[in-house]
XYZ file of C-alpha atoms in Angstrom:
510
model
C 72.781 101.450 100.056
C 72.369 97.813 99.149
C 75.426 95.758 100.171
C 77.605 94.365 97.407
C 78.134 90.643 96.989
C 81.539 91.025 98.653
C 80.046 92.815 101.657
C 77.324 90.183 101.978
C 79.902 87.375 101.818
C 81.950 89.059 104.543
C 78.867 89.395 106.758
C 78.042 85.705 106.269
C 81.585 84.666 107.210
C 81.486 86.889 110.279
C 78.145 85.440 111.342
C 79.682 81.955 111.128
C 82.216 82.992 113.781
C 85.369 82.751 111.651
C 88.389 84.956 112.291
C 88.463 87.273 109.292
C 91.054 89.349 107.390
C 89.254 91.747 105.073
C 91.350 93.441 102.378
C 89.541 96.709 101.634
C 90.800 98.744 98.682
C 90.667 102.536 98.469
C 87.122 103.869 98.681
C 85.466 100.467 99.092
C 83.485 101.372 102.216
C 85.361 99.446 104.890
C 83.761 101.249 107.838
C 80.319 100.741 106.313
C 81.128 97.048 105.936
C 82.304 96.702 109.532
C 79.091 98.381 110.713
C 77.156 95.897 108.571
C 78.998 93.023 110.258
C 78.197 94.371 113.714
C 74.518 94.739 112.832
C 74.214 91.036 111.979
C 74.674 89.933 115.599
C 73.480 90.742 119.100
C 76.891 89.888 120.536
C 78.931 92.651 122.149
C 82.033 93.866 120.352
C 84.835 96.383 120.351
C 86.205 98.404 117.455
C 89.861 99.492 117.582
C 90.164 102.656 115.515
C 93.335 104.149 114.033
C 92.731 107.575 115.580
C 90.187 109.451 117.684
C 88.376 111.049 114.728
C 87.759 107.642 113.151
C 86.574 106.260 116.492
C 84.093 109.125 116.929
C 82.755 108.693 113.398
C 82.415 104.926 113.903
C 80.524 105.408 117.160
C 77.781 107.178 115.188
C 77.577 104.363 112.626
C 77.902 101.222 114.740
C 75.115 99.713 116.858
C 75.243 100.438 120.620
C 76.473 96.889 121.234
C 79.903 97.929 119.855
C 82.308 100.153 121.802
C 84.480 102.263 119.477
C 87.841 103.401 120.869
C 91.473 103.757 119.955
C 94.047 101.466 121.521
C 95.350 104.487 123.421
C 91.894 105.170 124.878
C 91.632 101.581 126.114
C 95.127 101.783 127.590
C 94.332 105.088 129.289
C 91.228 103.657 130.919
C 93.245 100.687 132.197
C 96.500 102.293 133.362
C 97.108 105.647 131.704
C 94.844 107.615 134.041
C 97.330 106.944 136.838
C 99.858 109.121 135.021
C 97.596 112.164 134.574
C 99.941 114.471 136.501
C 102.896 113.514 134.335
C 100.928 113.794 131.097
C 100.229 117.442 131.874
C 103.832 118.276 132.728
C 105.482 121.151 130.805
C 107.780 120.393 127.897
C 111.496 120.496 128.477
C 114.441 120.339 126.050
C 115.861 116.871 125.400
C 119.313 117.982 126.570
C 117.919 118.872 130.010
C 116.296 115.452 130.265
C 119.534 113.824 129.137
C 121.490 115.741 131.757
C 119.103 114.477 134.454
C 119.692 110.919 133.200
C 123.473 111.333 133.378
C 124.254 112.267 129.764
C 126.525 115.194 130.570
C 129.346 115.070 128.015
C 129.946 114.240 124.354
C 131.445 110.977 123.110
C 133.583 110.218 120.068
C 132.462 107.448 117.715
C 134.641 106.862 114.677
C 135.787 110.260 113.493
C 132.716 112.080 114.780
C 132.104 113.722 118.120
C 128.516 113.181 119.240
C 127.281 116.074 121.363
C 125.439 115.683 124.635
C 122.313 117.079 122.938
C 122.489 114.475 120.168
C 122.997 111.675 122.688
C 120.027 112.825 124.761
C 117.847 113.005 121.685
C 118.929 109.508 120.619
C 118.173 108.089 124.085
C 114.626 109.476 124.068
C 114.041 108.285 120.503
C 115.228 104.833 121.604
C 112.495 104.750 124.245
C 109.919 105.906 121.685
C 110.938 103.177 119.231
C 110.798 100.546 121.988
C 107.248 101.632 122.816
C 106.129 100.787 119.272
C 107.453 97.227 119.441
C 106.245 94.012 121.067
C 109.600 93.650 122.856
C 109.821 93.429 126.628
C 113.148 95.227 127.145
C 115.137 98.008 125.489
C 118.045 96.707 123.404
C 120.398 97.717 120.589
C 117.868 97.419 117.724
C 115.756 100.170 119.286
C 118.539 102.755 118.995
C 117.970 104.941 115.888
C 120.618 105.121 113.187
C 122.055 108.619 113.037
C 123.128 110.159 109.760
C 126.852 109.667 109.365
C 126.857 106.656 111.694
C 124.953 104.230 109.461
C 127.832 101.725 109.453
C 126.960 98.670 111.596
C 130.158 98.874 113.665
C 129.636 102.565 114.414
C 125.956 102.039 115.203
C 126.832 99.237 117.623
C 129.220 101.570 119.446
C 126.500 104.219 119.641
C 123.917 101.689 120.835
C 126.198 100.355 123.561
C 126.495 103.882 124.903
C 122.803 104.808 124.534
C 120.999 101.662 125.780
C 121.853 102.080 129.510
C 120.531 105.647 129.499
C 117.399 104.643 127.563
C 116.720 101.911 130.123
C 117.165 104.469 132.883
C 114.648 106.708 131.116
C 112.163 103.817 130.890
C 112.511 103.166 134.621
C 111.878 106.860 135.230
C 108.624 106.605 133.269
C 107.223 103.991 135.642
C 106.749 106.569 138.425
C 103.200 107.921 138.650
C 103.754 111.394 140.051
C 107.002 112.862 138.799
C 110.140 112.158 136.817
C 112.823 113.580 134.560
C 111.382 112.233 131.284
C 108.298 113.837 129.801
C 105.493 111.251 129.829
C 103.384 110.866 126.667
C 100.571 108.663 125.390
C 102.731 105.986 123.760
C 104.335 105.343 127.145
C 101.154 104.242 128.906
C 100.122 102.238 125.819
C 103.345 100.235 126.123
C 102.974 99.869 129.894
C 99.444 98.518 129.338
C 100.593 96.083 126.637
C 103.281 94.690 128.932
C 100.553 93.671 131.415
C 99.205 91.246 128.749
C 95.656 92.630 129.038
C 92.556 90.599 128.342
C 89.898 92.598 126.495
C 86.462 91.428 127.588
C 84.454 91.210 124.364
C 82.800 88.712 122.042
C 84.469 90.081 118.913
C 87.224 92.585 118.225
C 87.477 94.674 115.051
C 90.862 96.180 114.093
C 90.837 99.024 111.563
C 93.792 100.127 109.366
C 95.442 96.790 110.147
C 98.113 97.307 107.482
C 99.690 100.115 109.554
C 99.416 98.587 113.018
C 102.349 98.966 115.375
C 103.647 95.659 116.760
C 102.626 96.731 120.276
C 98.947 96.928 119.207
C 99.238 93.780 117.098
C 100.476 91.904 120.157
C 97.461 92.974 122.228
C 95.019 92.249 119.387
C 96.275 88.731 118.615
C 96.389 87.818 122.312
C 92.560 87.954 122.402
C 92.234 85.101 119.886
C 91.278 82.355 122.324
C 88.225 84.121 123.731
C 87.116 86.597 121.035
C 86.429 86.498 117.304
C 89.062 88.630 115.549
C 88.313 90.706 112.465
C 90.985 92.873 110.878
C 90.345 95.214 107.992
C 92.808 97.211 105.948
C 94.577 97.552 102.640
C 97.988 95.900 102.403
C 98.740 98.125 99.421
C 98.452 101.151 101.738
C 101.077 99.861 104.183
C 103.261 102.984 104.034
C 104.489 103.393 107.612
C 107.061 100.603 107.864
C 109.756 103.259 108.330
C 108.310 104.183 111.735
C 107.757 100.633 112.971
C 104.282 99.871 111.624
C 103.623 96.341 110.403
C 101.114 94.864 107.968
C 99.537 92.340 110.328
C 97.143 91.170 107.614
C 99.947 89.219 105.973
C 100.109 85.802 107.582
C 97.015 86.247 109.769
C 95.424 82.894 110.560
C 91.872 83.529 109.408
C 89.577 83.618 106.402
C 90.895 86.033 103.761
C 88.288 88.076 101.882
C 88.242 91.336 99.942
C 86.309 94.479 99.090
C 87.269 95.566 95.577
C 84.335 97.766 94.460
C 85.337 101.399 95.024
C 82.613 104.001 95.491
C 85.061 106.955 95.486
C 86.042 107.050 91.813
C 85.186 105.754 88.355
C 86.618 102.985 86.149
C 89.400 105.052 84.539
C 90.907 105.927 87.916
C 90.518 102.301 89.061
C 92.597 101.218 86.059
C 95.341 103.659 87.042
C 95.243 102.432 90.650
C 95.470 98.836 89.452
C 98.734 99.543 87.655
C 100.338 100.466 90.964
C 98.638 97.555 92.727
C 100.135 95.179 90.159
C 103.625 96.627 90.671
C 103.250 96.364 94.449
C 102.059 92.741 94.084
C 98.969 93.611 96.091
C 96.339 90.909 96.776
C 93.441 92.818 95.163
C 92.515 94.911 92.121
C 89.824 97.577 92.150
C 86.674 98.182 90.133
C 85.476 101.771 89.773
C 81.917 102.993 90.074
C 80.125 103.820 86.819
C 78.201 106.463 88.774
C 81.379 108.524 89.384
C 82.764 110.212 86.224
C 86.440 110.434 87.279
C 88.847 111.741 84.631
C 92.628 111.764 84.219
C 94.249 114.859 82.748
C 95.734 118.270 83.525
C 94.372 120.088 86.576
C 95.078 123.816 86.651
C 93.356 124.636 89.944
C 93.490 121.532 92.133
C 91.846 121.193 95.514
C 94.915 119.309 96.713
C 98.549 118.924 95.663
C 100.143 115.714 96.941
C 103.900 115.507 97.474
C 106.429 112.788 98.208
C 108.333 114.671 100.942
C 107.933 117.484 103.454
C 110.487 119.492 101.500
C 108.506 118.921 98.301
C 105.414 120.162 100.137
C 107.248 123.329 101.184
C 108.301 123.913 97.583
C 104.662 123.679 96.491
C 103.502 125.996 99.282
C 105.974 128.691 98.197
C 105.048 128.277 94.514
C 101.315 128.514 95.190
C 101.771 131.554 97.439
C 103.649 133.355 94.675
C 100.505 132.753 92.583
C 98.545 134.473 95.387
C 96.699 131.303 96.291
C 95.304 130.781 99.778
C 97.181 127.669 100.930
C 96.789 125.142 103.732
C 99.279 122.459 104.675
C 97.903 119.123 105.908
C 99.131 118.533 109.430
C 100.308 122.127 109.843
C 103.752 123.623 109.345
C 105.533 122.631 112.552
C 107.810 119.998 110.988
C 108.805 122.331 108.154
C 109.406 125.186 110.572
C 111.671 122.904 112.608
C 113.667 121.949 109.506
C 114.024 125.597 108.456
C 115.198 126.656 111.917
C 117.689 123.771 111.960
C 119.002 124.856 108.559
C 119.229 128.435 109.825
C 121.330 127.288 112.791
C 123.751 125.433 110.517
C 124.028 128.367 108.110
C 124.914 130.622 111.044
C 127.568 128.234 112.333
C 125.579 126.716 115.187
C 124.865 123.031 115.739
C 121.246 121.914 115.771
C 119.407 119.328 117.850
C 117.115 118.374 114.952
C 117.361 114.550 114.735
C 117.893 114.574 110.939
C 120.691 117.157 111.025
C 122.189 116.711 114.461
C 125.590 115.363 113.331
C 126.402 118.239 110.972
C 128.524 121.101 112.282
C 127.921 123.537 109.401
C 125.692 124.038 106.384
C 128.659 123.237 104.166
C 128.983 119.813 105.829
C 125.351 119.110 105.025
C 125.748 120.287 101.437
C 128.726 117.963 100.918
C 126.911 115.030 102.528
C 123.786 115.526 100.395
C 125.818 115.890 97.186
C 128.369 113.102 97.591
C 127.145 110.500 100.107
C 124.552 107.971 98.788
C 122.889 107.972 102.222
C 122.244 111.699 101.923
C 120.404 111.705 98.595
C 117.065 112.436 100.245
C 118.482 115.578 101.876
C 119.434 117.153 98.542
C 115.921 118.563 98.092
C 116.191 120.312 101.483
C 119.566 121.776 100.523
C 118.208 122.960 97.178
C 115.123 124.489 98.809
C 117.146 126.441 101.385
C 119.812 127.491 98.882
C 117.145 128.688 96.442
C 114.720 130.469 98.762
C 116.556 130.980 102.051
C 115.301 130.117 105.495
C 113.552 133.483 106.005
C 111.312 132.905 102.975
C 110.454 129.399 104.181
C 109.585 130.608 107.687
C 107.534 133.459 106.209
C 105.584 131.034 104.022
C 104.846 128.751 106.974
C 103.551 131.721 108.952
C 101.082 132.579 106.137
C 99.446 129.153 105.981
C 95.695 129.104 106.620
C 93.389 126.416 108.032
C 92.078 123.947 105.475
C 88.539 125.193 105.978
C 89.543 128.574 104.533
C 92.016 127.439 101.858
C 91.739 127.361 98.079
C 94.188 124.470 97.898
C 95.629 122.017 100.418
C 99.209 120.831 100.085
C 99.916 117.460 101.661
C 102.415 114.671 101.649
C 101.000 111.382 100.407
C 101.524 109.950 103.901
C 99.325 112.612 105.520
C 96.741 112.273 102.734
C 95.982 108.633 103.558
C 92.341 108.196 104.470
C 91.347 111.489 102.824
C 89.878 112.514 99.475
C 89.417 115.626 97.320
C 87.542 116.404 94.108
C 90.566 117.474 91.991
C 94.075 116.296 92.842
C 97.474 117.029 91.313
C 100.578 114.907 91.978
C 103.671 117.051 92.627
C 106.967 116.629 90.827
C 108.989 115.172 93.715
C 107.776 111.616 93.021
C 110.986 110.716 91.218
C 111.356 107.720 88.885
C 113.751 104.894 89.814
C 117.422 105.413 89.058
C 118.706 104.025 85.773
C 120.048 100.470 85.930
C 123.310 99.210 84.445
C 121.385 97.613 81.576
C 120.799 99.310 78.214
C 118.178 99.002 75.506
C 118.846 98.188 71.829
C 119.719 101.825 71.136
C 122.251 101.923 73.962
C 120.117 104.017 76.311
C 120.117 103.045 80.009
C 117.014 101.207 81.201
C 115.171 102.403 84.308
C 115.757 100.423 87.472
C 112.977 98.383 89.098
C 110.153 100.156 90.908
C 110.408 99.760 94.668
C 107.369 98.096 96.264
C 107.147 100.750 98.993
C 107.178 103.542 96.421
C 104.444 101.774 94.430
C 102.275 101.553 97.550
C 102.773 105.252 98.268
C 101.912 106.113 94.661
C 98.741 103.997 94.960
C 97.717 105.990 98.024
C 98.365 109.252 96.180
C 96.422 108.465 93.002
C 93.376 107.159 94.882
C 92.707 110.373 96.823
C 90.626 111.935 94.029
C 86.954 111.723 93.138
C 86.566 113.793 89.960
C 89.906 114.468 88.218
C 93.533 113.425 88.685
C 96.621 115.091 87.236
C 99.251 112.336 87.361
C 101.997 114.963 87.233
C 105.142 113.696 88.954
C 104.062 110.076 88.570
C 103.673 110.304 84.782
C 106.995 108.508 84.368
C 105.044 105.309 84.954
C 103.744 105.584 81.374
C 107.252 104.962 80.006
C 108.561 102.443 82.527
C 109.076 98.946 81.040
C 107.825 97.173 84.186
C 104.507 99.001 84.326
C 101.370 97.373 82.920
C 99.189 99.490 80.682
C 95.941 100.697 82.279
C 93.941 98.344 80.059
C 96.011 95.377 81.234
C 95.324 96.105 84.911
C 92.054 94.190 84.965
C 89.875 94.196 88.102
C 90.393 91.429 90.624
C 87.520 89.195 91.644
C 88.505 89.445 95.306
C 89.649 86.920 97.891
C 86.603 84.844 98.634
C 86.744 82.095 101.197
C 87.902 78.827 99.668
C 88.875 80.343 96.309
C 92.371 81.730 96.875
C 93.752 80.052 93.764
C 91.088 81.598 91.536
C 91.620 84.962 93.175
C 95.357 84.720 92.645
C 94.860 84.007 88.952
C 92.410 86.872 88.520
C 94.852 89.215 90.262
C 97.711 88.191 87.988
C 99.757 86.683 90.815
């Protein structure tokens, strides 16, 4: 394949030795471009991949002068191998770990009694959240907010109780041979980052930069004085902020460039993607390939159904199974099984240790919370699913899932679909439109509220997973929203070329 003008410009900038931030839209061949960059030089480099599968694929495409690994693999080689015995330790319930740390009794915060199990779970989640940050010590902000304790005063009381036990857990994790806390891969990554490692390389490539955890960002940026830094990603696909990821491309001190020519889909799909990019105020717009005849319209037998939530995915799985379809679920059914078992516990009058439902004593408490508390709106779909089908039907459906290789259709959340593609995709109905605002139109009808940037980015990910045909389905409300540009108005962006940011901003409608 002949490189595009944008790919050639990126290679020239890389050859000049500039630090580079490369915005790569959906399907624009970012890995191919990074391989092209590496082939223009005899210098030695390293490629930081988002996961092991990407690293293995890159190793086959990059020249031998580039080492392709994940950040975890580099951390394991440096320090993680010392903890091999602990990494292989058997799993143990969080409450047992909490008991070993000294969490032996419940505490009362506000009008709620927090069980020992819930406290233990919160302490371990605090350590996990700390490991994703660039911070050097565990503190209040690392303590997760529990449902029912979202108030700042109540959360502060919880954090004051949890932080000492989380710090004790972190100290436990420093021991090589044994300890009370189960050791996992994020622990040695954090331990490595705290050593302020120097990565010996001439240049360092960071993939999926828009979803980089601060702990990896810290290590990456620290190499600036001795290595050329190149980050590639798509700011419009930054969809993991809720778990601590950060779009490190924003504000990066380097030459900003773009890849806007998509090879995955045709012009009509690019226009649809550009509507969501405009709403999300993304720095690029896409051009589709005339060689790919992508269509928008109804899809009766999709290869993939993309959902907003895990509960929405379960709803689709049950529906498709009633149609006698052979169904796979991206990522497997473990998270849905855990939710169903937690719901079953509550329905039978038992408390659950599931982190989303841990503060509810009964199913009725959860129903009331989902129906009447604004913070519980996202749980209403779970309540409806369980009340409609029952936990036995959900668990039965999960047990009948098949591997993707043998499935007629794959059900996935949009989050799990990132980085993937299918021929025919249908968007499920749980992508809800914004709530109505207080304003009304000339006829007295309420006007829709503004579209949240994060929801626009997730929608962009969802609609760009297809090659041949897209059924907009649950996102069709965009056609009637007053803030949405028409597809024809979402013109392609010229890209962010070095020295022409103003022109690029104008062409992108910013």
